[in-house]
Coordinates of C-alpha atoms and ligand atoms in Angstrom, one line a residue:
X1 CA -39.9 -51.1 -10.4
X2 CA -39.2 -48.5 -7.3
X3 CA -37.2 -51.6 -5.6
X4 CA -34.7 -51.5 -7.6
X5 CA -34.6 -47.9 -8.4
X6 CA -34.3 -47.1 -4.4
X7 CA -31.0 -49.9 -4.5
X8 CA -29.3 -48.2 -6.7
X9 CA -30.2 -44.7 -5.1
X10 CA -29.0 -46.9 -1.6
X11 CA -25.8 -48.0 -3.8
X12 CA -25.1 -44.6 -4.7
X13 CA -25.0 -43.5 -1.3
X14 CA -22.7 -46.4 0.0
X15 CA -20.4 -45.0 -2.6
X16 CA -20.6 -41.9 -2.0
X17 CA -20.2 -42.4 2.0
X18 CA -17.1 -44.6 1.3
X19 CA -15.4 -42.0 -1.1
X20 CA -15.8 -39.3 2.5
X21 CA -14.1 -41.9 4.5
X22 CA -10.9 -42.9 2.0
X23 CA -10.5 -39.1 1.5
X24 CA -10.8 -38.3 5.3
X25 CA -8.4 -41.1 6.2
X26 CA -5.7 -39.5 3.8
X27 CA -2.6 -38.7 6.0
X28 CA -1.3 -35.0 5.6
X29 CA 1.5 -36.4 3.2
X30 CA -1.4 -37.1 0.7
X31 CA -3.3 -34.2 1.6
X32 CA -0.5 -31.7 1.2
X33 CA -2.5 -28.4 0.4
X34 CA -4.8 -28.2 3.9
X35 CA -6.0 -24.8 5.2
X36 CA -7.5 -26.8 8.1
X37 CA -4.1 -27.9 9.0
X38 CA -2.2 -24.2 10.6
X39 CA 1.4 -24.8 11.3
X40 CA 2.3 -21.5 12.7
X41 CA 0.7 -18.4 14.1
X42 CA -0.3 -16.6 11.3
X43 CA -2.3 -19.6 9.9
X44 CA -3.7 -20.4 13.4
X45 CA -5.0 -16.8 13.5
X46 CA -6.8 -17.2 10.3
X47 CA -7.7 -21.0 11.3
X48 CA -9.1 -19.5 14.4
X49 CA -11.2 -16.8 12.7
X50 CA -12.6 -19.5 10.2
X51 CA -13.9 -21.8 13.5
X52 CA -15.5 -18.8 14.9
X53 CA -17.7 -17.8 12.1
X54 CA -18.4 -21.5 11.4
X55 CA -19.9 -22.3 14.5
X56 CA -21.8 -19.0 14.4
X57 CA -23.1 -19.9 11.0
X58 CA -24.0 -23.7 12.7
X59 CA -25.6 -22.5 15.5
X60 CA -27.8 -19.8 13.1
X61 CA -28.7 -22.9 10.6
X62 CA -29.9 -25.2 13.8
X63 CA -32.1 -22.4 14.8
X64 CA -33.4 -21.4 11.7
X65 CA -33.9 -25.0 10.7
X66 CA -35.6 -25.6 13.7
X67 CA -38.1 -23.0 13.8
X68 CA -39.1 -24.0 9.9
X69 CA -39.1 -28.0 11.1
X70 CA -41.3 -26.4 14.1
X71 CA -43.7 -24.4 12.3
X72 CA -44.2 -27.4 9.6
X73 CA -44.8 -29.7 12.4
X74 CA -47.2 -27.7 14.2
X75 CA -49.1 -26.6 11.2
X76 CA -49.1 -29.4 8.8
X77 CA -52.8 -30.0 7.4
X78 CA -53.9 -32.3 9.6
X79 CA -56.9 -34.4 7.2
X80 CA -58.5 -34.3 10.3
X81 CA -62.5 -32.7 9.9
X82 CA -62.8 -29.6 11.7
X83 CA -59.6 -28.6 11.6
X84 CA -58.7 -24.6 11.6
X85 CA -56.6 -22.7 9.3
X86 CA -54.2 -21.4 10.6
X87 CA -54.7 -17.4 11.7
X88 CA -53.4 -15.9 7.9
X89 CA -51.3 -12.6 8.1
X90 CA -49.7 -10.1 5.9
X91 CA -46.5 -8.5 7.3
X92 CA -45.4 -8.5 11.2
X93 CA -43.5 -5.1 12.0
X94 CA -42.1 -6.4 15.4
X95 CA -41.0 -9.3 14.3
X96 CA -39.7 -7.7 10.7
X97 CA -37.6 -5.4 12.8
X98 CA -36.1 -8.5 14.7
X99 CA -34.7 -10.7 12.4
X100 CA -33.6 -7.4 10.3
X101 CA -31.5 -6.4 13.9
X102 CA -30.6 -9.8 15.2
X103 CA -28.6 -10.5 11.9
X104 CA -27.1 -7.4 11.6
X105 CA -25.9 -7.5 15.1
X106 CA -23.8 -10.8 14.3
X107 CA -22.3 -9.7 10.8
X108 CA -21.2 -6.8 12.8
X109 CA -20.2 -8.7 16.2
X110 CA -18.2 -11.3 13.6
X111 CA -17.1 -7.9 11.6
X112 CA -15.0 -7.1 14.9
X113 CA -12.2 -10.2 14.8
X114 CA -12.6 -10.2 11.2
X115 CA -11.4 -6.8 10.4
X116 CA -8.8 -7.0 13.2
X117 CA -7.1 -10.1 11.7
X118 CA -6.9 -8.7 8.2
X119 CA -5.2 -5.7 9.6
X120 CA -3.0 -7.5 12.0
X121 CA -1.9 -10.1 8.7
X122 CA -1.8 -7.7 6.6
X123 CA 1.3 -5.9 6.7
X124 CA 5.1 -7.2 7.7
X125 CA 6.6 -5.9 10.7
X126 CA 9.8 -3.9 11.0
X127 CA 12.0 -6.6 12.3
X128 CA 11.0 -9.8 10.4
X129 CA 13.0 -11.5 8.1
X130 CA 13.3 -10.6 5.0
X131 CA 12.9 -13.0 1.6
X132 CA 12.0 -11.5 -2.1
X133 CA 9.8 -14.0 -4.3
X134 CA 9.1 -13.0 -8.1
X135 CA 6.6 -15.3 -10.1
X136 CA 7.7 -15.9 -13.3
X137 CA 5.8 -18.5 -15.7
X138 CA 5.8 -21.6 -14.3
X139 CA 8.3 -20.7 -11.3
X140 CA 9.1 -18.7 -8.2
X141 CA 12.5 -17.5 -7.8
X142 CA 13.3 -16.5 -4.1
X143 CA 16.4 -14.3 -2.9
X144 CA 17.9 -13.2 0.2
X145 CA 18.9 -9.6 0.0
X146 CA 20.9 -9.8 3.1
X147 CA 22.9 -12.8 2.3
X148 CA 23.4 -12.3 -1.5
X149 CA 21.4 -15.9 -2.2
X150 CA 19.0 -16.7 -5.2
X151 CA 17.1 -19.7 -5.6
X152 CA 14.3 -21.0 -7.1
X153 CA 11.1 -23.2 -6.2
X154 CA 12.2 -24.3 -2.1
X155 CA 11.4 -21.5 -0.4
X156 CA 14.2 -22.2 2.7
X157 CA 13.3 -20.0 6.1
X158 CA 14.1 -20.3 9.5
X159 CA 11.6 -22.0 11.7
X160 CA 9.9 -19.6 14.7
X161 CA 10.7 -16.2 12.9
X162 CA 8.4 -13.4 11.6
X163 CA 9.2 -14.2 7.7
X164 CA 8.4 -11.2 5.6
X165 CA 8.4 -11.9 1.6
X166 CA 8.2 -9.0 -0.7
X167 CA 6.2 -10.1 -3.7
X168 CA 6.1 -8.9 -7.3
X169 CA 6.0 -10.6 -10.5
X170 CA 7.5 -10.1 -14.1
X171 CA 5.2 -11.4 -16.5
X172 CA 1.4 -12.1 -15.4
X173 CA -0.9 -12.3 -12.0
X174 CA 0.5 -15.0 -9.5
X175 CA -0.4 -16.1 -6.4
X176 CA 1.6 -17.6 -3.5
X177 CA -0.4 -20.0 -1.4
X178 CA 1.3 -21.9 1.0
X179 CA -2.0 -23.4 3.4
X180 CA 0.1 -24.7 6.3
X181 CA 1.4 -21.2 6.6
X182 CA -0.7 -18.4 5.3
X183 CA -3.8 -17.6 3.2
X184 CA -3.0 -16.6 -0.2
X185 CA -1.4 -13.1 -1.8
X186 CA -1.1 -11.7 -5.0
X187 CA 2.2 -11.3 -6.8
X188 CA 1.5 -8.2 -9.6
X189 CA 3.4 -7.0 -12.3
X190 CA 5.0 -3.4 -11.7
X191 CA 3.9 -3.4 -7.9
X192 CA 4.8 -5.7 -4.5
X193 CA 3.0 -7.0 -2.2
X194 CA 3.6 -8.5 1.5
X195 CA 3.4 -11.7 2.7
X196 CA 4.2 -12.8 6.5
X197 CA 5.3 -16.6 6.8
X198 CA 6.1 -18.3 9.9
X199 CA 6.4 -22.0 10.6
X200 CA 6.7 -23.1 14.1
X201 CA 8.3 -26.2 13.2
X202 CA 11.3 -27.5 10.9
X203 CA 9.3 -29.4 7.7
X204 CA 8.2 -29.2 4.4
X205 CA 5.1 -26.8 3.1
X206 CA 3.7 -27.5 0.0
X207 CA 2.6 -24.6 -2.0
X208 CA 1.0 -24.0 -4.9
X209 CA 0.3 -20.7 -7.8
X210 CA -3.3 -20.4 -7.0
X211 CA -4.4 -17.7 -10.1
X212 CA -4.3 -19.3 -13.1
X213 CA -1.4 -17.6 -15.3
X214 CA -0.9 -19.6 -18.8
X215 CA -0.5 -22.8 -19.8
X216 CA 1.2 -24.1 -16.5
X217 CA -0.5 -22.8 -14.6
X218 CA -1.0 -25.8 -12.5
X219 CA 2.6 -26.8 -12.8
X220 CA 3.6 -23.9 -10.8
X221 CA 3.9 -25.2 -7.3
X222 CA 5.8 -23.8 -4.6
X223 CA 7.6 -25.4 -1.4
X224 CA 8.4 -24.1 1.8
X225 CA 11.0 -25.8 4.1
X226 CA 11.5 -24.5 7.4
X227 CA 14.8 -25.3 8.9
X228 CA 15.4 -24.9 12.9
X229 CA 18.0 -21.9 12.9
X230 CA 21.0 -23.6 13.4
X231 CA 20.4 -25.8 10.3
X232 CA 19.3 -22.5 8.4
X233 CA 22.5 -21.0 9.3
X234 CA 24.4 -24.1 7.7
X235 CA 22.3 -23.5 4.5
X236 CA 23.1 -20.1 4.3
X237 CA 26.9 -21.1 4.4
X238 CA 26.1 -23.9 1.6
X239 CA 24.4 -21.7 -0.6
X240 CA 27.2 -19.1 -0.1
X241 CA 29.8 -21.2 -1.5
X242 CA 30.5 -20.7 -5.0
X243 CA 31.0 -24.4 -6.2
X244 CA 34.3 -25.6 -7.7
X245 CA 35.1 -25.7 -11.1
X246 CA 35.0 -29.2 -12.0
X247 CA 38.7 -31.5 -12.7
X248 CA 38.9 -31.3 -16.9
X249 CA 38.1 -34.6 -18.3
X250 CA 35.6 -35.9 -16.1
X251 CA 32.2 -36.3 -16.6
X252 CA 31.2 -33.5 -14.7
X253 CA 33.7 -31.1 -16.5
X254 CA 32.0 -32.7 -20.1
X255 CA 28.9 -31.6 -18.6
X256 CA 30.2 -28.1 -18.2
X257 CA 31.2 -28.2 -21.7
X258 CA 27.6 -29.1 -22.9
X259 CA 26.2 -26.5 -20.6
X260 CA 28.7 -23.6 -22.5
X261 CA 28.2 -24.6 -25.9
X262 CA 24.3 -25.6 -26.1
X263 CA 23.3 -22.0 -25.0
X264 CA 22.0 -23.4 -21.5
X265 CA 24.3 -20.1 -19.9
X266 CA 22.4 -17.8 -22.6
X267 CA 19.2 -18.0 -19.4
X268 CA 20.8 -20.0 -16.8
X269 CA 23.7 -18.9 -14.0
X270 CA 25.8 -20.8 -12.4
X271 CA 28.1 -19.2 -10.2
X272 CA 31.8 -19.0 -11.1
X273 CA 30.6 -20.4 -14.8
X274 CA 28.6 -17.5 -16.4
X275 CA 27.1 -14.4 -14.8
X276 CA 25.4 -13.2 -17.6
X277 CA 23.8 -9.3 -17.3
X278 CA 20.4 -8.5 -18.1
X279 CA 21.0 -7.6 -21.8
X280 CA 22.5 -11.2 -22.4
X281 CA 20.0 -12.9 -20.4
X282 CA 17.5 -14.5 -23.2
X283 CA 15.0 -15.6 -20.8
X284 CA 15.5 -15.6 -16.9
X285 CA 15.5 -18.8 -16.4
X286 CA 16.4 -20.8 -12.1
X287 CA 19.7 -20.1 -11.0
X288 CA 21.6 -23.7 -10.9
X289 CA 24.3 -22.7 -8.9
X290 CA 22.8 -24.9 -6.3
X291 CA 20.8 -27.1 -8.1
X292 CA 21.3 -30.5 -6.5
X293 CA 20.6 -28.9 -3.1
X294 CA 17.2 -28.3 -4.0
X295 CA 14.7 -31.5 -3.6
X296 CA 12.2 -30.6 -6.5
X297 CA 12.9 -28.7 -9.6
X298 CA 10.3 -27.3 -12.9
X299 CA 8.4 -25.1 -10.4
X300 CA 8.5 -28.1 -7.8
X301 CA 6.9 -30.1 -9.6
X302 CA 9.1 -32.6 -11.0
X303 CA 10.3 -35.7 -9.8
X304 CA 6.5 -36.1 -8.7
X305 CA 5.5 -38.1 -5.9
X306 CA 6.5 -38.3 -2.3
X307 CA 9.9 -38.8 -1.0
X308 CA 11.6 -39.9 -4.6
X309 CA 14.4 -41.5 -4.8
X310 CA 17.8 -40.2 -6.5
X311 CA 17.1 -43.0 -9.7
X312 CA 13.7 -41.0 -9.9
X313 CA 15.0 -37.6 -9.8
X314 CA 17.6 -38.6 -12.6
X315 CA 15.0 -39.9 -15.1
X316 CA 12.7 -37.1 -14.2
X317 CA 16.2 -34.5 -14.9
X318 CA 16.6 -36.8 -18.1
X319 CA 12.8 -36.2 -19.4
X320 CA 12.9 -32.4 -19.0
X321 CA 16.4 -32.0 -20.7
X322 CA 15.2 -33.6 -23.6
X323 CA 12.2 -31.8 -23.8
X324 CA 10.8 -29.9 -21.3
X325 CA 7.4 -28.4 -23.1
X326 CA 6.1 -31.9 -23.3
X327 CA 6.1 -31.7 -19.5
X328 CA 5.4 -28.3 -18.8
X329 CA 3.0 -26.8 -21.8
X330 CA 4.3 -23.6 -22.8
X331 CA 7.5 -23.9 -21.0
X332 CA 10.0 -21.4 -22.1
X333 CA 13.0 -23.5 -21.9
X334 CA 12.7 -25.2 -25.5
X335 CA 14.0 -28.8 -26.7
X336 CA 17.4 -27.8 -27.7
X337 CA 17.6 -31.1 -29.4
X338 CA 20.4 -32.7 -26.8
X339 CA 21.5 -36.2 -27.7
X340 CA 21.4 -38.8 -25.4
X341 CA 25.3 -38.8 -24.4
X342 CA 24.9 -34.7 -23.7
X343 CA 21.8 -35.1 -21.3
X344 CA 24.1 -38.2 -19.3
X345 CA 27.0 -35.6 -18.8
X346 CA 24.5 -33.1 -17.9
X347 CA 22.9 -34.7 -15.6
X348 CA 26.1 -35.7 -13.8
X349 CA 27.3 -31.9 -13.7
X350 CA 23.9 -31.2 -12.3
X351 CA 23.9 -33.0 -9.3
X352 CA 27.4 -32.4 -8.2
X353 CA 25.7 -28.9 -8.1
X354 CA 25.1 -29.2 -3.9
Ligands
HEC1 C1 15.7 -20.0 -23.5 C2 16.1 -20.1 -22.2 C3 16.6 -21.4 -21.6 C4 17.6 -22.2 -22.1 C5 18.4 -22.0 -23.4 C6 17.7 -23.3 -21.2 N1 16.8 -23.2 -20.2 FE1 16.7 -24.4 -18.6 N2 15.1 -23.4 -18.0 C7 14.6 -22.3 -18.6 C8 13.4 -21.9 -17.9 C9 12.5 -20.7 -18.2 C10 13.2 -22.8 -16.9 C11 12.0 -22.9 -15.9 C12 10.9 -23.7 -16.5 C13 9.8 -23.9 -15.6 O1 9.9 -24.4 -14.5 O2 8.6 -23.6 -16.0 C14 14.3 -23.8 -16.9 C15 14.5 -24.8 -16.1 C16 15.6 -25.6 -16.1 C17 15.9 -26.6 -15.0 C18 15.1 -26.8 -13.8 C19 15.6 -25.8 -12.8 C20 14.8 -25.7 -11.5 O3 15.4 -25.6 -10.5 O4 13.6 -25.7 -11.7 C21 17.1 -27.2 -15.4 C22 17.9 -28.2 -14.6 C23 17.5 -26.6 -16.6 N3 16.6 -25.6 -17.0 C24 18.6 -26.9 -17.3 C25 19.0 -26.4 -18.5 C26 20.1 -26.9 -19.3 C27 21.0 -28.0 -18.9 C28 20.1 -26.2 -20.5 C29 21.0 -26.3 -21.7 C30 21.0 -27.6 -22.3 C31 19.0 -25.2 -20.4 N4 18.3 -25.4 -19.2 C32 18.7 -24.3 -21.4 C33 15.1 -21.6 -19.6 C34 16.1 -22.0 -20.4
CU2 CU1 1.2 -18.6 -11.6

């Protein structure tokens, strides 16, 4: 029965067309993690690069294509009587030495931008501005040397300014990708790397760990948002600020209390709570001195979804508290067994966290 066969082979097709066009309708919000999207020089050079070799490679395929669709017009068998074969030959040294040369002319003609855009990317210059990130399983943590600032996951920067992150990490391989913004760079254990950002506009970069490092691997995202200097300047004054103690016998100060005594201050700092040194520190774990000021938290990947709301972000808080490797496999914060009542409270000191 070929009819039917060639329906469902038609069928197939249909499908398969219609699945192009949903996924090439997507807006950027849905499609978050586009190298074909540059949002700043440094992508744009690489963007540039990638459209210059692609049409190269298109313009190669048409002609090869061609010449084969040609030749197997031109010499198809015929089933004509006294048709001629074709003159047969073995080997063609002028021809031999022309596609060997034409090729090797454009590898090395695309060799030229190439090379001179890895070299260009490669390295920060002197005068850019300077972040450090360290990948840790499943999170980055970020600082600012120059303004005394460490954060975790949101990657703030100022918009239209050479961004030079210094990269290492203290456990396994990572790799910081944000598309909009840059290709990808390795963060190694015991050595740093370099990666330039710059965004030309004020927005939000989504990121992801793109070398697979444990368990969470795919839980470790990363964001980037870009504020336009005056904004950036206000952040750096937020993050600063060393929050105030909260008034004893509200729910925020019960929350304190639960953070003291459940050993959440054994791996996490809080400014003007706990500073523990490296020999107390169990596990380095985000800095919440900050915490509500940060959209996304558990390596930006938590609450999930676009734009969620505070209700969302509260249930999401709620679910990790009470057991965060049931969300992120592996995870080394461990269900400290927190009762209902505690994770309320804590959620309320939390987000008075700005
Ligand atoms: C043994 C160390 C450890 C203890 C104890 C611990 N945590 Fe964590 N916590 C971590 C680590 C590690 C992460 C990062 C996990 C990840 O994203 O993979 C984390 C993440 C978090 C986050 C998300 C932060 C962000 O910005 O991503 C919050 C909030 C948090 N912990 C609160 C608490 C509270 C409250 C307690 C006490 C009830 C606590 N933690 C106890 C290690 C710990
Ligand atoms: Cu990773």
């Amino acid at each position: 029965m070929p009819g039917r066969q060639s329906q469902r082979l038609w069928r197939k097709y249909a499908l398969l067309g219609l699945a192009s066009l949903v996924l090439a309708a997507c807006s950027d919000q849905t499609l978050p993690l586009n190298t074909l999207d540059p949002r700043g020089p440094i992508a744009e050079r690489i963007d540039s690069l990638f459209w210059l070799v692609f049409w190269i490679a298109v313009i190669v395929f048409v002609l090869v294509q061609g010449a084969l669709l040609v030749a197997i017009v031109i010499f198809r068998d015929r089933k004509v009587d006294g048709q001629k074969e074709p003159k047969q030959i073995h080997g063609n040294a002028l021809l031999e030495v022309v596609w060997t040369v034409i090729p090797t002319l454009i590898l090395a003609g695309i060799a030229v931008p190439t090379i001179g855009t890895v070299f260009d990317l490669a390295e920060c210059q002197s005068d850019s501005f300077e972040v450090e990130i360290v990948g840790r399983q499943w999170w980055f943590e970020y600082s600012y040397p120059d303004y005394g600032i460490t954060t975790a996951n949101v990657l703030v920067i100022p918009t239209q300014t050479e961004v030079c992150a210094s990269m290492t990490s203290e456990d396994v391989v990572h790799n910081y990708w944000i598309p909009n913004l840059n290709g990808k760079r390795y963060l190694v254990p015991g050595s740093d790397t370099e990666l330039r950002l710059n965004a030309d506009e004020s927005g939000e970069y989504w990121g992801q760990c793109a070398e697979f490092c444990g368990l969470s691997h795919a839980k470790m995202r990363a964001r980037v948002i870009a504020l336009d200097q005056a904004d950036f300047d206000l952040w750096v004054e937020e993050q600063q600020e060393v929050p105030e103690p909260p008034a004893e016998g509200t729910p925020e100060w019960e929350g304190l209390q639960v953070f003291m005594q459940t050993g959440c201050a054994a791996c996490h700092v809080i400014s003007g709570v706990n500073e523990p040194t490296r020999q107390e520190v169990t596990v380095v774990a985000p800095d919440l001195t900050h915490f509500a000021s940060r959209g996304v938290f558990a390596g930006a990947t938590l609450p999930s979804g676009f734009n969620p709301t505070q209700e969302e972000r509260e249930i999401a808080l709620a679910a990790w508290l009470a057991d965060p490797p049931s969300i992120k496999p592996g995870s080394f914060m461990p269900d400290l067994g927190l009762t209902a009542e505690q994770i309320e409270v804590l959620i309320v000191y939390l987000e008075s966290l700005e």
